[in-house]
Amino acid sequence: MKNTLRDNGLSIGFGLIMIAALVGQAFAGHSAYNEQQLVEAGRQISLLQYLTSSEFAVDVAENWQSEYLQFFLYVYATVWLVQRGSPESKRVGNVGLESDKEQKVGRYASDRSPAWARAGGWRTALFSSSLGLVMGLLFLLSWLAQSIAGQSAFNTERLARLQDPLTWLEYVGSADFWNRTLQNWQSEFLAMGSIVVISIYLRQRGSPESKPVGEPHEVTQETG
């Protein structure tokens, strides 16, 4: 048990933090929603009703989709784009997909390599892009969830004002949808760009997101 916790500490730790933050968001969101309902002389709802509402769903989904978009783009961008001096980047001379030997696939795979890395053909080709594909799929699914929940929440407000509801396509093309979406996207892109550049010049001892403390600023890819 001790070894399991040690060996999986990063995923377990972030999983627990995510659950704690989601619970906090649920209570805070429920309180804020009922306060707004009180101001507008609307009907207050229970916590369970709030958790199953489109209001809560859209708030969660719009953040999830921006996170998965960030990693989807980063996975593919770092294949072709480099940043000299950043541990977040490949070495400047390694732009592109790299050779089979460098990637240890096909006849260059070892006995410990994943089976599909050794198999060759379509299986190796699919496995070679599986991380980006899954990140892209998770982004699309969470984006779809955001659009559906957002449409429902937006139409609830329109009906309360005696306005006609929007179809899904109308909502996806609306200012409300893109305002919610772009305010999350820009913050994710800013954060990723910041860590790429700031990690050139600053260090965090013992972190794989940082170069070793004594490495020169221009050294690329090395982690400490």
JSON list of C-alpha atoms in Angstrom, two decimals:
[
{"chain": "A", "resi": 1, "resn": "MET", "atom": "CA", "xyz": [0.00, 0.00, 0.00]},
{"chain": "A", "resi": 2, "resn": "LYS", "atom": "CA", "xyz": [2.82, 2.39, 0.90]},
{"chain": "A", "resi": 3, "resn": "ASN", "atom": "CA", "xyz": [4.59, 1.70, -2.40]},
{"chain": "A", "resi": 4, "resn": "THR", "atom": "CA", "xyz": [1.34, 2.15, -4.35]},
{"chain": "A", "resi": 5, "resn": "LEU", "atom": "CA", "xyz": [0.78, 5.58, -2.82]},
{"chain": "A", "resi": 6, "resn": "ARG", "atom": "CA", "xyz": [4.40, 6.55, -3.45]},
{"chain": "A", "resi": 7, "resn": "ASP", "atom": "CA", "xyz": [4.45, 5.30, -7.04]},
{"chain": "A", "resi": 8, "resn": "ASN", "atom": "CA", "xyz": [1.14, 6.99, -7.90]},
{"chain": "A", "resi": 9, "resn": "GLY", "atom": "CA", "xyz": [1.43, 10.05, -5.70]},
{"chain": "A", "resi": 10, "resn": "LEU", "atom": "CA", "xyz": [1.14, 12.60, -8.50]},
{"chain": "A", "resi": 11, "resn": "SER", "atom": "CA", "xyz": [-2.09, 11.20, -9.98]},
{"chain": "A", "resi": 12, "resn": "ILE", "atom": "CA", "xyz": [-3.63, 10.48, -6.56]},
{"chain": "A", "resi": 13, "resn": "GLY", "atom": "CA", "xyz": [-2.66, 13.91, -5.22]},
{"chain": "A", "resi": 14, "resn": "PHE", "atom": "CA", "xyz": [-4.10, 15.82, -8.16]},
{"chain": "A", "resi": 15, "resn": "GLY", "atom": "CA", "xyz": [-7.18, 13.59, -8.19]},
{"chain": "A", "resi": 16, "resn": "LEU", "atom": "CA", "xyz": [-7.91, 14.44, -4.56]},
{"chain": "A", "resi": 17, "resn": "ILE", "atom": "CA", "xyz": [-7.28, 18.15, -5.14]},
{"chain": "A", "resi": 18, "resn": "MET", "atom": "CA", "xyz": [-9.61, 18.09, -8.16]},
{"chain": "A", "resi": 19, "resn": "ILE", "atom": "CA", "xyz": [-12.39, 16.42, -6.15]},
{"chain": "A", "resi": 20, "resn": "ALA", "atom": "CA", "xyz": [-11.96, 18.91, -3.30]},
{"chain": "A", "resi": 21, "resn": "ALA", "atom": "CA", "xyz": [-12.11, 21.83, -5.73]},
{"chain": "A", "resi": 22, "resn": "LEU", "atom": "CA", "xyz": [-15.18, 20.37, -7.47]},
{"chain": "A", "resi": 23, "resn": "VAL", "atom": "CA", "xyz": [-16.96, 19.97, -4.12]},
{"chain": "A", "resi": 24, "resn": "GLY", "atom": "CA", "xyz": [-16.03, 23.53, -3.21]},
{"chain": "A", "resi": 25, "resn": "GLN", "atom": "CA", "xyz": [-17.32, 24.77, -6.56]},
{"chain": "A", "resi": 26, "resn": "ALA", "atom": "CA", "xyz": [-20.59, 22.90, -6.02]},
{"chain": "A", "resi": 27, "resn": "PHE", "atom": "CA", "xyz": [-21.27, 24.53, -2.64]},
{"chain": "A", "resi": 28, "resn": "ALA", "atom": "CA", "xyz": [-20.12, 27.99, -3.74]},
{"chain": "A", "resi": 29, "resn": "GLY", "atom": "CA", "xyz": [-22.04, 27.78, -7.03]},
{"chain": "A", "resi": 30, "resn": "HIS", "atom": "CA", "xyz": [-25.18, 26.60, -5.26]},
{"chain": "A", "resi": 31, "resn": "SER", "atom": "CA", "xyz": [-25.00, 29.49, -2.81]},
{"chain": "A", "resi": 32, "resn": "ALA", "atom": "CA", "xyz": [-24.36, 32.04, -5.58]},
{"chain": "A", "resi": 33, "resn": "TYR", "atom": "CA", "xyz": [-27.22, 30.65, -7.68]},
{"chain": "A", "resi": 34, "resn": "ASN", "atom": "CA", "xyz": [-29.71, 30.86, -4.84]},
{"chain": "A", "resi": 35, "resn": "GLU", "atom": "CA", "xyz": [-28.57, 34.39, -3.98]},
{"chain": "A", "resi": 36, "resn": "GLN", "atom": "CA", "xyz": [-29.23, 35.42, -7.57]},
{"chain": "A", "resi": 37, "resn": "GLN", "atom": "CA", "xyz": [-32.62, 33.72, -7.49]},
{"chain": "A", "resi": 38, "resn": "LEU", "atom": "CA", "xyz": [-33.44, 35.63, -4.32]},
{"chain": "A", "resi": 39, "resn": "VAL", "atom": "CA", "xyz": [-32.56, 38.94, -5.99]},
{"chain": "A", "resi": 40, "resn": "GLU", "atom": "CA", "xyz": [-34.67, 38.09, -9.03]},
{"chain": "A", "resi": 41, "resn": "ALA", "atom": "CA", "xyz": [-37.55, 36.69, -6.93]},
{"chain": "A", "resi": 42, "resn": "GLY", "atom": "CA", "xyz": [-36.97, 33.26, -8.42]},
{"chain": "A", "resi": 43, "resn": "ARG", "atom": "CA", "xyz": [-37.30, 29.79, -6.92]},
{"chain": "A", "resi": 44, "resn": "GLN", "atom": "CA", "xyz": [-34.40, 28.59, -4.82]},
{"chain": "A", "resi": 45, "resn": "ILE", "atom": "CA", "xyz": [-33.22, 25.01, -5.29]},
{"chain": "A", "resi": 46, "resn": "SER", "atom": "CA", "xyz": [-31.53, 22.32, -3.22]},
{"chain": "A", "resi": 47, "resn": "LEU", "atom": "CA", "xyz": [-27.89, 21.34, -3.60]},
{"chain": "A", "resi": 48, "resn": "LEU", "atom": "CA", "xyz": [-28.87, 18.12, -5.36]},
{"chain": "A", "resi": 49, "resn": "GLN", "atom": "CA", "xyz": [-31.05, 20.04, -7.81]},
{"chain": "A", "resi": 50, "resn": "TYR", "atom": "CA", "xyz": [-28.16, 22.41, -8.49]},
{"chain": "A", "resi": 51, "resn": "LEU", "atom": "CA", "xyz": [-25.72, 19.53, -9.10]},
{"chain": "A", "resi": 52, "resn": "THR", "atom": "CA", "xyz": [-28.05, 18.12, -11.77]},
{"chain": "A", "resi": 53, "resn": "SER", "atom": "CA", "xyz": [-28.74, 21.52, -13.34]},
{"chain": "A", "resi": 54, "resn": "SER", "atom": "CA", "xyz": [-27.41, 22.91, -16.61]},
{"chain": "A", "resi": 55, "resn": "GLU", "atom": "CA", "xyz": [-25.94, 25.85, -14.65]},
{"chain": "A", "resi": 56, "resn": "PHE", "atom": "CA", "xyz": [-23.51, 23.57, -12.80]},
{"chain": "A", "resi": 57, "resn": "ALA", "atom": "CA", "xyz": [-22.83, 21.39, -15.84]},
{"chain": "A", "resi": 58, "resn": "VAL", "atom": "CA", "xyz": [-21.85, 24.29, -18.08]},
{"chain": "A", "resi": 59, "resn": "ASP", "atom": "CA", "xyz": [-19.52, 25.79, -15.46]},
{"chain": "A", "resi": 60, "resn": "VAL", "atom": "CA", "xyz": [-17.68, 22.47, -15.11]},
{"chain": "A", "resi": 61, "resn": "ALA", "atom": "CA", "xyz": [-17.62, 21.54, -18.79]},
{"chain": "A", "resi": 62, "resn": "GLU", "atom": "CA", "xyz": [-16.36, 24.89, -20.04]},
{"chain": "A", "resi": 63, "resn": "ASN", "atom": "CA", "xyz": [-13.29, 24.60, -17.81]},
{"chain": "A", "resi": 64, "resn": "TRP", "atom": "CA", "xyz": [-12.65, 20.97, -18.70]},
{"chain": "A", "resi": 65, "resn": "GLN", "atom": "CA", "xyz": [-12.80, 21.60, -22.45]},
{"chain": "A", "resi": 66, "resn": "SER", "atom": "CA", "xyz": [-10.29, 24.45, -22.23]},
{"chain": "A", "resi": 67, "resn": "GLU", "atom": "CA", "xyz": [-7.87, 22.26, -20.27]},
{"chain": "A", "resi": 68, "resn": "TYR", "atom": "CA", "xyz": [-8.07, 19.40, -22.75]},
{"chain": "A", "resi": 69, "resn": "LEU", "atom": "CA", "xyz": [-7.71, 21.83, -25.66]},
{"chain": "A", "resi": 70, "resn": "GLN", "atom": "CA", "xyz": [-4.56, 23.17, -24.03]},
{"chain": "A", "resi": 71, "resn": "PHE", "atom": "CA", "xyz": [-2.96, 19.74, -23.77]},
{"chain": "A", "resi": 72, "resn": "PHE", "atom": "CA", "xyz": [-4.20, 18.63, -27.21]},
{"chain": "A", "resi": 73, "resn": "LEU", "atom": "CA", "xyz": [-2.56, 21.63, -28.87]},
{"chain": "A", "resi": 74, "resn": "TYR", "atom": "CA", "xyz": [0.56, 21.38, -26.72]},
{"chain": "A", "resi": 75, "resn": "VAL", "atom": "CA", "xyz": [1.09, 17.70, -27.55]},
{"chain": "A", "resi": 76, "resn": "TYR", "atom": "CA", "xyz": [1.01, 18.46, -31.29]},
{"chain": "A", "resi": 77, "resn": "ALA", "atom": "CA", "xyz": [2.70, 21.88, -31.19]},
{"chain": "A", "resi": 78, "resn": "THR", "atom": "CA", "xyz": [5.77, 20.52, -29.38]},
{"chain": "A", "resi": 79, "resn": "VAL", "atom": "CA", "xyz": [6.36, 18.04, -32.21]},
{"chain": "A", "resi": 80, "resn": "TRP", "atom": "CA", "xyz": [7.17, 20.86, -34.61]},
{"chain": "A", "resi": 81, "resn": "LEU", "atom": "CA", "xyz": [7.80, 23.98, -32.51]},
{"chain": "A", "resi": 82, "resn": "VAL", "atom": "CA", "xyz": [10.74, 24.46, -30.14]},
{"chain": "A", "resi": 83, "resn": "GLN", "atom": "CA", "xyz": [11.85, 27.07, -27.61]},
{"chain": "A", "resi": 84, "resn": "ARG", "atom": "CA", "xyz": [15.57, 27.34, -27.06]},
{"chain": "A", "resi": 85, "resn": "GLY", "atom": "CA", "xyz": [16.42, 27.11, -23.37]},
{"chain": "A", "resi": 86, "resn": "SER", "atom": "CA", "xyz": [13.07, 25.73, -22.18]},
{"chain": "A", "resi": 87, "resn": "PRO", "atom": "CA", "xyz": [12.72, 22.32, -20.46]},
{"chain": "A", "resi": 88, "resn": "GLU", "atom": "CA", "xyz": [9.20, 22.24, -21.97]},
{"chain": "A", "resi": 89, "resn": "SER", "atom": "CA", "xyz": [10.70, 22.00, -25.47]},
{"chain": "A", "resi": 90, "resn": "LYS", "atom": "CA", "xyz": [12.58, 19.35, -27.41]},
{"chain": "A", "resi": 91, "resn": "ARG", "atom": "CA", "xyz": [16.15, 20.16, -28.37]},
{"chain": "A", "resi": 92, "resn": "VAL", "atom": "CA", "xyz": [16.25, 22.61, -31.24]},
{"chain": "A", "resi": 93, "resn": "GLY", "atom": "CA", "xyz": [17.66, 20.06, -33.70]},
{"chain": "A", "resi": 94, "resn": "ASN", "atom": "CA", "xyz": [14.95, 17.46, -33.00]},
{"chain": "A", "resi": 95, "resn": "VAL", "atom": "CA", "xyz": [12.03, 19.16, -34.76]},
{"chain": "A", "resi": 96, "resn": "GLY", "atom": "CA", "xyz": [9.56, 16.71, -36.30]},
{"chain": "A", "resi": 97, "resn": "LEU", "atom": "CA", "xyz": [8.46, 13.12, -35.73]},
{"chain": "A", "resi": 98, "resn": "GLU", "atom": "CA", "xyz": [12.01, 11.77, -35.19]},
{"chain": "A", "resi": 99, "resn": "SER", "atom": "CA", "xyz": [13.32, 8.45, -36.51]},
{"chain": "A", "resi": 100, "resn": "ASP", "atom": "CA", "xyz": [12.10, 4.97, -35.60]},
{"chain": "A", "resi": 101, "resn": "LYS", "atom": "CA", "xyz": [15.38, 4.43, -33.80]},
{"chain": "A", "resi": 102, "resn": "GLU", "atom": "CA", "xyz": [14.95, 7.56, -31.66]},
{"chain": "A", "resi": 103, "resn": "GLN", "atom": "CA", "xyz": [11.34, 6.61, -30.92]},
{"chain": "A", "resi": 104, "resn": "LYS", "atom": "CA", "xyz": [12.18, 2.93, -30.27]},
{"chain": "A", "resi": 105, "resn": "VAL", "atom": "CA", "xyz": [9.47, 1.53, -32.52]},
{"chain": "A", "resi": 106, "resn": "GLY", "atom": "CA", "xyz": [9.35, -1.47, -34.88]},
{"chain": "A", "resi": 107, "resn": "ARG", "atom": "CA", "xyz": [12.69, -3.28, -35.06]},
{"chain": "A", "resi": 108, "resn": "TYR", "atom": "CA", "xyz": [14.20, -0.76, -32.63]},
{"chain": "A", "resi": 109, "resn": "ALA", "atom": "CA", "xyz": [11.70, -1.61, -29.87]},
{"chain": "A", "resi": 110, "resn": "SER", "atom": "CA", "xyz": [12.87, -3.52, -26.82]},
{"chain": "A", "resi": 111, "resn": "ASP", "atom": "CA", "xyz": [11.23, -6.46, -25.09]},
{"chain": "A", "resi": 112, "resn": "ARG", "atom": "CA", "xyz": [9.80, -4.03, -22.54]},
{"chain": "A", "resi": 113, "resn": "SER", "atom": "CA", "xyz": [8.31, -1.70, -25.17]},
{"chain": "A", "resi": 114, "resn": "PRO", "atom": "CA", "xyz": [4.48, -1.61, -25.45]},
{"chain": "A", "resi": 115, "resn": "ALA", "atom": "CA", "xyz": [3.19, -4.35, -27.75]},
{"chain": "A", "resi": 116, "resn": "TRP", "atom": "CA", "xyz": [1.83, -1.91, -30.34]},
{"chain": "A", "resi": 117, "resn": "ALA", "atom": "CA", "xyz": [5.18, -0.10, -30.49]},
{"chain": "A", "resi": 118, "resn": "ARG", "atom": "CA", "xyz": [6.73, -3.40, -31.60]},
{"chain": "A", "resi": 119, "resn": "ALA", "atom": "CA", "xyz": [3.90, -4.52, -33.91]},
{"chain": "A", "resi": 120, "resn": "GLY", "atom": "CA", "xyz": [4.52, -2.18, -36.85]},
{"chain": "A", "resi": 121, "resn": "GLY", "atom": "CA", "xyz": [1.91, -1.17, -39.44]},
{"chain": "A", "resi": 122, "resn": "TRP", "atom": "CA", "xyz": [-1.33, 0.58, -38.50]},
{"chain": "A", "resi": 123, "resn": "ARG", "atom": "CA", "xyz": [-1.10, -0.44, -34.85]},
{"chain": "A", "resi": 124, "resn": "THR", "atom": "CA", "xyz": [2.21, 1.34, -34.33]},
{"chain": "A", "resi": 125, "resn": "ALA", "atom": "CA", "xyz": [1.00, 4.32, -36.38]},
{"chain": "A", "resi": 126, "resn": "LEU", "atom": "CA", "xyz": [-2.14, 4.59, -34.23]},
{"chain": "A", "resi": 127, "resn": "PHE", "atom": "CA", "xyz": [-0.25, 4.10, -30.97]},
{"chain": "A", "resi": 128, "resn": "SER", "atom": "CA", "xyz": [2.27, 6.74, -32.09]},
{"chain": "A", "resi": 129, "resn": "SER", "atom": "CA", "xyz": [-0.53, 9.35, -32.16]},
{"chain": "A", "resi": 130, "resn": "SER", "atom": "CA", "xyz": [-2.73, 7.96, -29.38]},
{"chain": "A", "resi": 131, "resn": "LEU", "atom": "CA", "xyz": [-1.95, 10.65, -26.79]},
{"chain": "A", "resi": 132, "resn": "GLY", "atom": "CA", "xyz": [-2.92, 13.53, -29.06]},
{"chain": "A", "resi": 133, "resn": "LEU", "atom": "CA", "xyz": [-5.97, 11.70, -30.40]},
{"chain": "A", "resi": 134, "resn": "VAL", "atom": "CA", "xyz": [-7.33, 10.96, -26.92]},
{"chain": "A", "resi": 135, "resn": "MET", "atom": "CA", "xyz": [-6.70, 14.54, -25.76]},
{"chain": "A", "resi": 136, "resn": "GLY", "atom": "CA", "xyz": [-8.52, 15.77, -28.87]},
{"chain": "A", "resi": 137, "resn": "LEU", "atom": "CA", "xyz": [-11.44, 13.39, -28.26]},
{"chain": "A", "resi": 138, "resn": "LEU", "atom": "CA", "xyz": [-11.75, 14.47, -24.62]},
{"chain": "A", "resi": 139, "resn": "PHE", "atom": "CA", "xyz": [-11.73, 18.11, -25.74]},
{"chain": "A", "resi": 140, "resn": "LEU", "atom": "CA", "xyz": [-14.49, 17.50, -28.29]},
{"chain": "A", "resi": 141, "resn": "LEU", "atom": "CA", "xyz": [-16.64, 15.59, -25.79]},
{"chain": "A", "resi": 142, "resn": "SER", "atom": "CA", "xyz": [-16.28, 18.25, -23.08]},
{"chain": "A", "resi": 143, "resn": "TRP", "atom": "CA", "xyz": [-16.86, 21.02, -25.67]},
{"chain": "A", "resi": 144, "resn": "LEU", "atom": "CA", "xyz": [-20.05, 19.25, -26.76]},
{"chain": "A", "resi": 145, "resn": "ALA", "atom": "CA", "xyz": [-21.16, 18.89, -23.12]},
{"chain": "A", "resi": 146, "resn": "GLN", "atom": "CA", "xyz": [-20.48, 22.60, -22.57]},
{"chain": "A", "resi": 147, "resn": "SER", "atom": "CA", "xyz": [-22.49, 23.59, -25.64]},
{"chain": "A", "resi": 148, "resn": "ILE", "atom": "CA", "xyz": [-25.50, 21.44, -24.70]},
{"chain": "A", "resi": 149, "resn": "ALA", "atom": "CA", "xyz": [-25.53, 22.49, -21.04]},
{"chain": "A", "resi": 150, "resn": "GLY", "atom": "CA", "xyz": [-24.89, 26.10, -22.01]},
{"chain": "A", "resi": 151, "resn": "GLN", "atom": "CA", "xyz": [-27.78, 26.07, -24.46]},
{"chain": "A", "resi": 152, "resn": "SER", "atom": "CA", "xyz": [-30.11, 24.75, -21.76]},
{"chain": "A", "resi": 153, "resn": "ALA", "atom": "CA", "xyz": [-28.98, 27.32, -19.18]},
{"chain": "A", "resi": 154, "resn": "PHE", "atom": "CA", "xyz": [-29.15, 30.17, -21.69]},
{"chain": "A", "resi": 155, "resn": "ASN", "atom": "CA", "xyz": [-32.63, 29.19, -22.88]},
{"chain": "A", "resi": 156, "resn": "THR", "atom": "CA", "xyz": [-33.85, 29.00, -19.29]},
{"chain": "A", "resi": 157, "resn": "GLU", "atom": "CA", "xyz": [-32.89, 32.67, -18.90]},
{"chain": "A", "resi": 158, "resn": "ARG", "atom": "CA", "xyz": [-34.49, 33.61, -22.22]},
{"chain": "A", "resi": 159, "resn": "LEU", "atom": "CA", "xyz": [-37.76, 31.89, -21.34]},
{"chain": "A", "resi": 160, "resn": "ALA", "atom": "CA", "xyz": [-37.80, 33.71, -18.01]},
{"chain": "A", "resi": 161, "resn": "ARG", "atom": "CA", "xyz": [-37.63, 36.97, -20.02]},
{"chain": "A", "resi": 162, "resn": "LEU", "atom": "CA", "xyz": [-40.37, 35.70, -22.36]},
{"chain": "A", "resi": 163, "resn": "GLN", "atom": "CA", "xyz": [-37.92, 35.35, -25.26]},
{"chain": "A", "resi": 164, "resn": "ASP", "atom": "CA", "xyz": [-37.85, 32.49, -27.75]},
{"chain": "A", "resi": 165, "resn": "PRO", "atom": "CA", "xyz": [-35.27, 29.76, -27.03]},
{"chain": "A", "resi": 166, "resn": "LEU", "atom": "CA", "xyz": [-32.30, 29.24, -29.36]},
{"chain": "A", "resi": 167, "resn": "THR", "atom": "CA", "xyz": [-31.53, 26.06, -31.22]},
{"chain": "A", "resi": 168, "resn": "TRP", "atom": "CA", "xyz": [-28.21, 24.35, -30.52]},
{"chain": "A", "resi": 169, "resn": "LEU", "atom": "CA", "xyz": [-26.66, 25.75, -33.71]},
{"chain": "A", "resi": 170, "resn": "GLU", "atom": "CA", "xyz": [-27.91, 29.26, -32.89]},
{"chain": "A", "resi": 171, "resn": "TYR", "atom": "CA", "xyz": [-26.46, 29.02, -29.40]},
{"chain": "A", "resi": 172, "resn": "VAL", "atom": "CA", "xyz": [-23.07, 27.73, -30.64]},
{"chain": "A", "resi": 173, "resn": "GLY", "atom": "CA", "xyz": [-22.91, 30.81, -32.87]},
{"chain": "A", "resi": 174, "resn": "SER", "atom": "CA", "xyz": [-23.98, 33.19, -30.12]},
{"chain": "A", "resi": 175, "resn": "ALA", "atom": "CA", "xyz": [-21.90, 35.76, -28.25]},
{"chain": "A", "resi": 176, "resn": "ASP", "atom": "CA", "xyz": [-22.72, 34.08, -24.91]},
{"chain": "A", "resi": 177, "resn": "PHE", "atom": "CA", "xyz": [-21.18, 30.79, -26.00]},
{"chain": "A", "resi": 178, "resn": "TRP", "atom": "CA", "xyz": [-18.01, 32.33, -27.42]},
{"chain": "A", "resi": 179, "resn": "ASN", "atom": "CA", "xyz": [-17.61, 34.70, -24.49]},
{"chain": "A", "resi": 180, "resn": "ARG", "atom": "CA", "xyz": [-17.65, 31.71, -22.13]},
{"chain": "A", "resi": 181, "resn": "THR", "atom": "CA", "xyz": [-15.32, 29.74, -24.40]},
{"chain": "A", "resi": 182, "resn": "LEU", "atom": "CA", "xyz": [-12.70, 32.33, -25.31]},
{"chain": "A", "resi": 183, "resn": "GLN", "atom": "CA", "xyz": [-12.24, 33.66, -21.79]},
{"chain": "A", "resi": 184, "resn": "ASN", "atom": "CA", "xyz": [-11.10, 30.17, -20.81]},
{"chain": "A", "resi": 185, "resn": "TRP", "atom": "CA", "xyz": [-8.98, 29.57, -23.90]},
{"chain": "A", "resi": 186, "resn": "GLN", "atom": "CA", "xyz": [-6.97, 32.77, -23.59]},
{"chain": "A", "resi": 187, "resn": "SER", "atom": "CA", "xyz": [-6.08, 32.05, -19.97]},
{"chain": "A", "resi": 188, "resn": "GLU", "atom": "CA", "xyz": [-4.89, 28.52, -20.83]},
{"chain": "A", "resi": 189, "resn": "PHE", "atom": "CA", "xyz": [-2.73, 29.76, -23.71]},
{"chain": "A", "resi": 190, "resn": "LEU", "atom": "CA", "xyz": [-1.27, 32.48, -21.50]},
{"chain": "A", "resi": 191, "resn": "ALA", "atom": "CA", "xyz": [-0.39, 29.95, -18.78]},
{"chain": "A", "resi": 192, "resn": "MET", "atom": "CA", "xyz": [1.29, 27.53, -21.20]},
{"chain": "A", "resi": 193, "resn": "GLY", "atom": "CA", "xyz": [3.23, 30.27, -22.95]},
{"chain": "A", "resi": 194, "resn": "SER", "atom": "CA", "xyz": [4.33, 31.65, -19.59]},
{"chain": "A", "resi": 195, "resn": "ILE", "atom": "CA", "xyz": [5.74, 28.37, -18.28]},
{"chain": "A", "resi": 196, "resn": "VAL", "atom": "CA", "xyz": [7.62, 27.80, -21.56]},
{"chain": "A", "resi": 197, "resn": "VAL", "atom": "CA", "xyz": [9.36, 31.18, -21.36]},
{"chain": "A", "resi": 198, "resn": "ILE", "atom": "CA", "xyz": [9.74, 31.63, -17.60]},
{"chain": "A", "resi": 199, "resn": "SER", "atom": "CA", "xyz": [11.30, 28.15, -17.20]},
{"chain": "A", "resi": 200, "resn": "ILE", "atom": "CA", "xyz": [14.18, 29.30, -19.43]},
{"chain": "A", "resi": 201, "resn": "TYR", "atom": "CA", "xyz": [15.41, 31.69, -16.75]},
{"chain": "A", "resi": 202, "resn": "LEU", "atom": "CA", "xyz": [14.00, 30.43, -13.43]},
{"chain": "A", "resi": 203, "resn": "ARG", "atom": "CA", "xyz": [14.47, 27.08, -11.65]},
{"chain": "A", "resi": 204, "resn": "GLN", "atom": "CA", "xyz": [12.65, 24.77, -9.25]},
{"chain": "A", "resi": 205, "resn": "ARG", "atom": "CA", "xyz": [15.04, 22.30, -7.69]},
{"chain": "A", "resi": 206, "resn": "GLY", "atom": "CA", "xyz": [13.96, 18.67, -8.11]},
{"chain": "A", "resi": 207, "resn": "SER", "atom": "CA", "xyz": [11.08, 19.38, -10.53]},
{"chain": "A", "resi": 208, "resn": "PRO", "atom": "CA", "xyz": [10.99, 17.77, -13.99]},
{"chain": "A", "resi": 209, "resn": "GLU", "atom": "CA", "xyz": [9.29, 20.97, -15.16]},
{"chain": "A", "resi": 210, "resn": "SER", "atom": "CA", "xyz": [12.56, 22.82, -14.46]},
{"chain": "A", "resi": 211, "resn": "LYS", "atom": "CA", "xyz": [16.14, 22.49, -15.65]},
{"chain": "A", "resi": 212, "resn": "PRO", "atom": "CA", "xyz": [18.76, 21.58, -13.03]},
{"chain": "A", "resi": 213, "resn": "VAL", "atom": "CA", "xyz": [19.52, 24.71, -11.01]},
{"chain": "A", "resi": 214, "resn": "GLY", "atom": "CA", "xyz": [23.04, 25.08, -12.37]},
{"chain": "A", "resi": 215, "resn": "GLU", "atom": "CA", "xyz": [22.25, 24.58, -16.07]},
{"chain": "A", "resi": 216, "resn": "PRO", "atom": "CA", "xyz": [22.87, 27.56, -18.37]},
{"chain": "A", "resi": 217, "resn": "HIS", "atom": "CA", "xyz": [19.78, 29.43, -19.59]},
{"chain": "A", "resi": 218, "resn": "GLU", "atom": "CA", "xyz": [20.31, 28.37, -23.22]},
{"chain": "A", "resi": 219, "resn": "VAL", "atom": "CA", "xyz": [20.25, 24.60, -22.48]},
{"chain": "A", "resi": 220, "resn": "THR", "atom": "CA", "xyz": [17.07, 23.07, -23.91]},
{"chain": "A", "resi": 221, "resn": "GLN", "atom": "CA", "xyz": [15.00, 20.05, -22.79]},
{"chain": "A", "resi": 222, "resn": "GLU", "atom": "CA", "xyz": [17.12, 19.10, -19.78]},
{"chain": "A", "resi": 223, "resn": "THR", "atom": "CA", "xyz": [15.05, 18.49, -16.64]},
{"chain": "A", "resi": 224, "resn": "GLY", "atom": "CA", "xyz": [16.04, 18.51, -13.00]}
]
